[in-house]
Short mmCIF file of C-alpha atoms and ligand atoms in Angstrom, two decimals:
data_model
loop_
_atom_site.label_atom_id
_atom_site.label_comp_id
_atom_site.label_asym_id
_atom_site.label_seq_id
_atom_site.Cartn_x
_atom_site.Cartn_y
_atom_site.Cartn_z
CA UNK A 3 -8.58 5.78 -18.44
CA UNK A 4 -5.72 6.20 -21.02
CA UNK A 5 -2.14 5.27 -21.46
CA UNK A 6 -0.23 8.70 -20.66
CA UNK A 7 2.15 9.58 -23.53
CA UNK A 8 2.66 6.42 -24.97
CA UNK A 9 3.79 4.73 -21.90
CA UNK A 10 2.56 1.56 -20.71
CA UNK A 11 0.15 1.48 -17.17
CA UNK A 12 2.10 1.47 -14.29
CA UNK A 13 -0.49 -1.23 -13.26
CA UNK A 14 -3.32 -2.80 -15.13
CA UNK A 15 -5.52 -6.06 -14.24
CA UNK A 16 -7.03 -7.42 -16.94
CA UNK A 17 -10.43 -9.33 -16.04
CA UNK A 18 -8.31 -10.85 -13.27
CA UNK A 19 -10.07 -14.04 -11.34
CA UNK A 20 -8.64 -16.15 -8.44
CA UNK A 21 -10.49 -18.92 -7.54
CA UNK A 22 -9.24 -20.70 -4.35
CA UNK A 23 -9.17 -24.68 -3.79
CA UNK A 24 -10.50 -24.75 -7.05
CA UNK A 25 -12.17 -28.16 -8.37
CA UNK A 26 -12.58 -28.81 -4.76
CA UNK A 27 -15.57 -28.60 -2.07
CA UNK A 28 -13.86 -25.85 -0.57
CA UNK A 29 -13.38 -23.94 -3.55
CA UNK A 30 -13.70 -19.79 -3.28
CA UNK A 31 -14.03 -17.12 -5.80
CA UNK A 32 -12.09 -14.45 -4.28
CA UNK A 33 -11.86 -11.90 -7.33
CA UNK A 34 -13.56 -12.18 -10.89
CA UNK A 35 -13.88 -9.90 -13.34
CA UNK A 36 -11.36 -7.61 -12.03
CA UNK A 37 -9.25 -5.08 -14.53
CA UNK A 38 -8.60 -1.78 -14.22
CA UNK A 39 -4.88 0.54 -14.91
CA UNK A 40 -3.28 3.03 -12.94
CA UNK A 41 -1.48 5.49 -15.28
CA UNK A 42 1.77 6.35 -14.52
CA UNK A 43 2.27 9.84 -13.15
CA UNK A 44 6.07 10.94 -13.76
CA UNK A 45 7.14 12.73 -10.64
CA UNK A 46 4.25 11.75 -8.42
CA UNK A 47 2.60 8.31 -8.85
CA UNK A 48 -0.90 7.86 -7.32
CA UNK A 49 -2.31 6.65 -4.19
CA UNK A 50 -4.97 4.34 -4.59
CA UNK A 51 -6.92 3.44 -1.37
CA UNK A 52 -8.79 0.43 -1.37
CA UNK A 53 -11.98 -0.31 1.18
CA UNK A 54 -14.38 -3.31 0.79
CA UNK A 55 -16.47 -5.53 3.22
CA UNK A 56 -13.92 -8.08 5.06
CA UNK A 57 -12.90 -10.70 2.99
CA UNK A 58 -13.91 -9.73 -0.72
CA UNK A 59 -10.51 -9.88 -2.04
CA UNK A 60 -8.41 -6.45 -1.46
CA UNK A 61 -5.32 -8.33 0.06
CA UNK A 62 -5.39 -11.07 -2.72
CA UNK A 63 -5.51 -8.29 -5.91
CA UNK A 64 -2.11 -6.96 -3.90
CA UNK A 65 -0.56 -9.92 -2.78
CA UNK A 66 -1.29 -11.23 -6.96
CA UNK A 67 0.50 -7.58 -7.55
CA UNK A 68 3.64 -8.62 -5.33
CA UNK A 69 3.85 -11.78 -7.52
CA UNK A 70 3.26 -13.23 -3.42
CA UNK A 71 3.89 -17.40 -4.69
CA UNK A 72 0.97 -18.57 -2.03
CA UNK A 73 -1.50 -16.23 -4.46
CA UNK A 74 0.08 -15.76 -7.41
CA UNK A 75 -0.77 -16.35 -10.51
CA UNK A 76 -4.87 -15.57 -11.11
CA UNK A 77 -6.97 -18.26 -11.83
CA UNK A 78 -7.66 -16.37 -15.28
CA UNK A 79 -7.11 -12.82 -16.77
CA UNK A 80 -3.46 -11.04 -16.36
CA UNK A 81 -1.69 -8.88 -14.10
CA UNK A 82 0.98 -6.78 -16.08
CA UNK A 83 3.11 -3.87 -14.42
CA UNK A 84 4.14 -1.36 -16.97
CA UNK A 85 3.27 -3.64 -19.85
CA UNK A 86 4.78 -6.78 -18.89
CA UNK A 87 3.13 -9.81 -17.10
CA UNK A 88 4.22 -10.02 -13.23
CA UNK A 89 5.62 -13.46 -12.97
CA UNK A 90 6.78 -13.48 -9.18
CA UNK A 91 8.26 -10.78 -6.38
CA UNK A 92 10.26 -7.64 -8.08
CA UNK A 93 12.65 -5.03 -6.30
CA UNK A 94 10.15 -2.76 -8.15
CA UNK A 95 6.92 -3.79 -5.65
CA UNK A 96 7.44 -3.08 -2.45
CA UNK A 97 4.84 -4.32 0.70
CA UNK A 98 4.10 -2.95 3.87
CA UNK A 99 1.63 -5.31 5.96
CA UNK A 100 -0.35 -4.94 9.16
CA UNK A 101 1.90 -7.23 11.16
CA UNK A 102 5.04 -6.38 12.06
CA UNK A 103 7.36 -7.90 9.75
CA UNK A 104 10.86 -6.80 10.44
CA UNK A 105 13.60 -9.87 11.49
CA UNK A 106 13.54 -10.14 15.18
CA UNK A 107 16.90 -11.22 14.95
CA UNK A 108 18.46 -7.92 13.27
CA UNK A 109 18.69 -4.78 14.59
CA UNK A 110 16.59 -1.50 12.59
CA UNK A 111 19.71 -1.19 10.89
CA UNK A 112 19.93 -5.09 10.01
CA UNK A 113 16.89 -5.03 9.05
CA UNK A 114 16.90 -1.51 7.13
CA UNK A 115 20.01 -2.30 5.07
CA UNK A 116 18.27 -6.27 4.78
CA UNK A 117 17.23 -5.98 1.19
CA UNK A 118 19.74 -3.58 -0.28
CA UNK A 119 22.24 -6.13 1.03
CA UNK A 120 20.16 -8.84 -0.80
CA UNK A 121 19.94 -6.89 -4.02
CA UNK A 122 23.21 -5.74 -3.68
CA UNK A 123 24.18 -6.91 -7.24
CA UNK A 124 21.33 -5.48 -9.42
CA UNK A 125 22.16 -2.32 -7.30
CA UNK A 126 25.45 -2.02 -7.56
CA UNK A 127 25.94 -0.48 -4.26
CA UNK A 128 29.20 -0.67 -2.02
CA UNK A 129 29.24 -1.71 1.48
CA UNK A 130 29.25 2.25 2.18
CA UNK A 131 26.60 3.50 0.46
CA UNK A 132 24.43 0.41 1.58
CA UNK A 133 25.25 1.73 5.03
CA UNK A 134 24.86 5.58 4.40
CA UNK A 135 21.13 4.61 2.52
CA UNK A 136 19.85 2.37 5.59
CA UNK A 137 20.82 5.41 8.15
CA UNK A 138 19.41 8.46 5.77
CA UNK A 139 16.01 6.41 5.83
CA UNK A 140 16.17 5.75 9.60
CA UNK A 141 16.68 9.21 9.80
CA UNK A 142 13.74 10.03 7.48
CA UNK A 143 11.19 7.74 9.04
CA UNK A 144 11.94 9.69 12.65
CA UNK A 145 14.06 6.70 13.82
CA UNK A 146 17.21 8.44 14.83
CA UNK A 147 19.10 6.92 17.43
CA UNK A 148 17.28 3.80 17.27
CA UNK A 149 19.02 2.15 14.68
CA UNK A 150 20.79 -0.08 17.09
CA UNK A 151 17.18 -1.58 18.69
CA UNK A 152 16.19 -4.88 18.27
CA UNK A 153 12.10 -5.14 17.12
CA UNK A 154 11.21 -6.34 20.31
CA UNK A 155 12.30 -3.30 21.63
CA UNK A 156 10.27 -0.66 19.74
CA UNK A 157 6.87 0.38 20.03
CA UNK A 158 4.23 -0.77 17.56
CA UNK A 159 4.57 2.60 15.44
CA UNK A 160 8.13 2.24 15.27
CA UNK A 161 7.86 -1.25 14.45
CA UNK A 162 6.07 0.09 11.83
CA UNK A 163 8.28 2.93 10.44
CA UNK A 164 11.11 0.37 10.26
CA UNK A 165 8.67 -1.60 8.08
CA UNK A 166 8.03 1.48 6.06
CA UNK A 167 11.71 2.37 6.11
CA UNK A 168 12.83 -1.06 4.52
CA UNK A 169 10.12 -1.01 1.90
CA UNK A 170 11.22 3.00 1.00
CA UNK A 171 15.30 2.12 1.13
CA UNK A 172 14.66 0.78 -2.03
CA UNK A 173 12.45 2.83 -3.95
CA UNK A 174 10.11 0.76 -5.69
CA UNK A 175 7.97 2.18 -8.01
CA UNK A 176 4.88 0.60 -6.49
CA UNK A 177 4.30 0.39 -2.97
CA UNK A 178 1.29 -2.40 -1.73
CA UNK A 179 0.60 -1.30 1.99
CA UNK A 180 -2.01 -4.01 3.44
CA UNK A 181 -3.72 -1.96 6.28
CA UNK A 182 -0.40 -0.89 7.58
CA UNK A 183 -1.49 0.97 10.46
CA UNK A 184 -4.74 -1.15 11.47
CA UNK A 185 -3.23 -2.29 14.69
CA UNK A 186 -1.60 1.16 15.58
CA UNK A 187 -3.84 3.24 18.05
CA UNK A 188 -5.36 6.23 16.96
CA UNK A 189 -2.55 8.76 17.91
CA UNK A 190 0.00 6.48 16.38
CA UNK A 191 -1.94 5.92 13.24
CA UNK A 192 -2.33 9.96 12.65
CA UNK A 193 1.30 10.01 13.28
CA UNK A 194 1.59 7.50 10.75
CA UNK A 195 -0.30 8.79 8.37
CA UNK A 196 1.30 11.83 8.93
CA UNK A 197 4.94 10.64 8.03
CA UNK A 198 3.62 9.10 5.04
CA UNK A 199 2.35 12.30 3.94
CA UNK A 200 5.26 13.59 4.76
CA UNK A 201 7.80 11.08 2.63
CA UNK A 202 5.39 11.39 -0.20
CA UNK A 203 7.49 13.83 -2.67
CA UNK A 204 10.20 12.25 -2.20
CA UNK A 205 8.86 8.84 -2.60
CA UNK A 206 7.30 9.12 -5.97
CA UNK A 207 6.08 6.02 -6.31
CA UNK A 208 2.37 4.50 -7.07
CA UNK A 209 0.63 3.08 -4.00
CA UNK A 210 -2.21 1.25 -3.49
CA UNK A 211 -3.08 1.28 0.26
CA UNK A 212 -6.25 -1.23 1.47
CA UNK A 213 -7.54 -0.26 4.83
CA UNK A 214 -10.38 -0.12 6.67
CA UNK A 215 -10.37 2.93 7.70
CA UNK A 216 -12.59 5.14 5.16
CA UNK A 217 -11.20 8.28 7.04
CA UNK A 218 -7.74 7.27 6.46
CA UNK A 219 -8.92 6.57 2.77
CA UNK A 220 -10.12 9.18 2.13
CA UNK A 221 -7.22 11.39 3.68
CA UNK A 222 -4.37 9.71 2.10
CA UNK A 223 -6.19 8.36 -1.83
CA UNK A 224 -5.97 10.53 -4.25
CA UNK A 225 -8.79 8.30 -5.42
CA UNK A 226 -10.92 5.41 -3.44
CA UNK A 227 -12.36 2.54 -4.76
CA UNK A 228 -14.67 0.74 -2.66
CA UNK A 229 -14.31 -3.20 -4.05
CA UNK A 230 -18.36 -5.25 -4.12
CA UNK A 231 -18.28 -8.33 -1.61
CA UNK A 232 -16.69 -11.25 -2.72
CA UNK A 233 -16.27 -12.29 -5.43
CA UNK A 234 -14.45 -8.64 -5.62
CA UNK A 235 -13.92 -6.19 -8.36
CA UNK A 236 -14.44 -2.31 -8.16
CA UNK A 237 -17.68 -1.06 -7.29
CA UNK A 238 -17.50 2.47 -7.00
CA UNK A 239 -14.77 4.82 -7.77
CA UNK A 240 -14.05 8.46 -6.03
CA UNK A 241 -12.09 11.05 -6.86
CA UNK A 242 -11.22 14.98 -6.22
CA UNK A 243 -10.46 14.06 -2.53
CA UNK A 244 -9.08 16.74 -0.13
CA UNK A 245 -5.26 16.63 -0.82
CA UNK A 246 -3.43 15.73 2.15
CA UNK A 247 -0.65 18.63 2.94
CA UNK A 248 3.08 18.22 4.28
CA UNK A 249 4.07 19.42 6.85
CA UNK A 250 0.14 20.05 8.34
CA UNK A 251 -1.18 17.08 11.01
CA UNK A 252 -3.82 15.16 9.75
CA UNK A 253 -6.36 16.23 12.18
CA UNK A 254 -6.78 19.53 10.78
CA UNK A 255 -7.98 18.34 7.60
CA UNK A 256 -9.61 15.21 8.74
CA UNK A 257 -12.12 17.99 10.82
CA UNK A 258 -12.69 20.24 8.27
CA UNK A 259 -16.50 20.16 6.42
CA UNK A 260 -15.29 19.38 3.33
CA UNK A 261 -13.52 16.61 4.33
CA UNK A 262 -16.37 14.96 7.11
CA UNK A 263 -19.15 15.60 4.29
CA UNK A 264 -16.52 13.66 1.97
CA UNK A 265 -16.32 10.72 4.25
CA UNK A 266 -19.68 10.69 4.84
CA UNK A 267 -20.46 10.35 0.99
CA UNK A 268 -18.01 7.45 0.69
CA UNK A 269 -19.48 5.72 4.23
CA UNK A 270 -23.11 5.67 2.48
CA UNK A 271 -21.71 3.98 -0.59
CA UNK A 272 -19.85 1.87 1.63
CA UNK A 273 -23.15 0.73 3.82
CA UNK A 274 -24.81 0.23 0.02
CA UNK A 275 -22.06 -1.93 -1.36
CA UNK A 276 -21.93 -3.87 1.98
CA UNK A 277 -25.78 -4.85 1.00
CA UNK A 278 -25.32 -5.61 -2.34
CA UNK A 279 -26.40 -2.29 -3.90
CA UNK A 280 -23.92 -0.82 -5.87
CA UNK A 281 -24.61 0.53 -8.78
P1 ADP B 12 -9.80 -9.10 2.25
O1 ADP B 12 -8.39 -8.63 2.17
O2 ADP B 12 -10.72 -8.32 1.35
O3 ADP B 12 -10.36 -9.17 3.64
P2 ADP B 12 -8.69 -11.58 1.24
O4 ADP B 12 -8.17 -11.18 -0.10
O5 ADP B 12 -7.70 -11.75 2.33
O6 ADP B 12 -9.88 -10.60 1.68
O7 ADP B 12 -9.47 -12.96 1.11
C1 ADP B 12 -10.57 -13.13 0.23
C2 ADP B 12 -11.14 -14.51 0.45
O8 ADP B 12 -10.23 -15.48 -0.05
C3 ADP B 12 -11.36 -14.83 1.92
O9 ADP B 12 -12.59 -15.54 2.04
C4 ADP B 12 -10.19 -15.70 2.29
O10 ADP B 12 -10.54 -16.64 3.29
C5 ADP B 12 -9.88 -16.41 0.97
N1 ADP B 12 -8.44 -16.70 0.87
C6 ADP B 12 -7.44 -15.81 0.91
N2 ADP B 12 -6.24 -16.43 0.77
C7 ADP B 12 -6.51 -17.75 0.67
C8 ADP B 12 -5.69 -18.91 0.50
N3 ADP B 12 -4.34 -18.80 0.39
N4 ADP B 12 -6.32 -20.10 0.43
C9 ADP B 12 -7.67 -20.20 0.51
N5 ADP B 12 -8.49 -19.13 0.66
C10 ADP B 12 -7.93 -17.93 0.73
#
């Protein structure tokens, strides 16, 4: 993997460990020998999926990405974003998680408009175009008319558009989503997956996505890694993955041949890295 015309990796681990508890009895090697870049694509950025047997490390390489202070920093090795070292949470990484995490207390506008109005001054944005911003994405993530809802009032999927909404208001460059649609049901998901699709040229950011789904990774990655069991780095690597289109609902790829031998190939990899046997 090479630098792309001169410019730093978007992302790059460098032999990255973490070692929980360390010096204790309860110590735990979560990653080790991790590294690996992500070029930076002008215009596009890539979507990385991420799948691995539960608990080998996939939410601790992000959360060390988002600078998260209850992770960060590895044990050894370094975690740079284009060239420099990440030393804590950036406006530039943006996280989606599995669990709701919108204020309960703000409306899906409060809680849209939340971290422009927090980052107001690196921004430079008014009181107007903070407002105009946090409606265009409600808008854009199909929430129309609900901007005046309270969480506890919105479905799970919408709970989790607002959550994508907020991250996308700001347009980070990179985008951690830790299985963002894991507790959605399968209609939902598709639908989620589907607006994701949909947002993605306008987005233009790198994402790395870790799910459990090896249907939705393969469907959304441009590329999949599938990370060894703890202590995690990347076992296997694919690539040339059916490419996702706007506009078309997910189900008609996901039930093409192409696409079910595909997910087949990355399930038996999947079952061999679960014992032990990657390559
Ligand atoms: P995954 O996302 O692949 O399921 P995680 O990255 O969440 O796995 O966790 C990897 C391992 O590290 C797990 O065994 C987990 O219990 C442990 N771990 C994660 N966070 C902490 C923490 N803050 N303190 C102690 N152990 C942790």
């Amino acid at each position: 993997m090479s630098e792309q015309r001169g410019h730093p990796p978007v992302i790059e681990f460098r032999d990255v460990a973490k070692v929980f508890n360390p010096g204790t009895p309860r110590a735990f090697t979560a990653l080790e020998h991790l590294s690996f870049l992500i070029d930076d694509l002008p215009e596009k950025g890539e979507f990385r999926a991420i799948l691995g047997p539960s608990g080998c490390g996939k939410s601790t390489a992000l959360n060390l990405l988002s600078g998260f202070q209850e992770v960060f920093p590895p044990t050894s090795g370094e975690v740079r974003v284009r060239g420099c070292p990440v030393c804590g949470p950036g406006i530039d990484r943006g996280m989606v998680f599995q669990k709701y995490s919108s204020f309960p207390m703000y409306t899906v506008f409060g809680n849209v408009k939340f971290g422009l109005e927090l980052n107001r001054g690196t921004l430079g944005y008014d009181q107007r175009r903070i407002d105009s911003l946090a409606m265009e994405w409600i808008e854009r993530v199909g929430l129309g008319g609900h901007q005046h809802k309270y969480p506890h009032q919105l479905s799970g999927g919408q709970q989790q558009r607002v959550a994508l909404a907020r991250t996308l208001v700001l347009r980070p460059r990179i985008i951690l989503m830790d299985e963002p649609f894991s507790a959605l049901d399968e209609p939902t998901r598709l639908e989620m997956q589907r607006l994701l699709v949909d947002l993605w040229g306008e987005v233009q950011a790198t994402v790395l996505i870790v799910t459990h789904s090896i249907t939705e990774a393969v469907y959304i990655g441009d590329r999949v890694w599938i990370f060894s069991r703890a202590p995690g780095r990347i076992a296997r690597e694919f690539s040339d993955l059916p490419v996702p289109q706007p506009g078309v609902h997910p189900l008609e790829i996901q039930r093409t041949a192409e696409f079910l031998e595909r997910v087949e190939e990355v399930s038996e990899a999947f079952r061999q890295v679960e014992r032990g046997e990657e390559r």
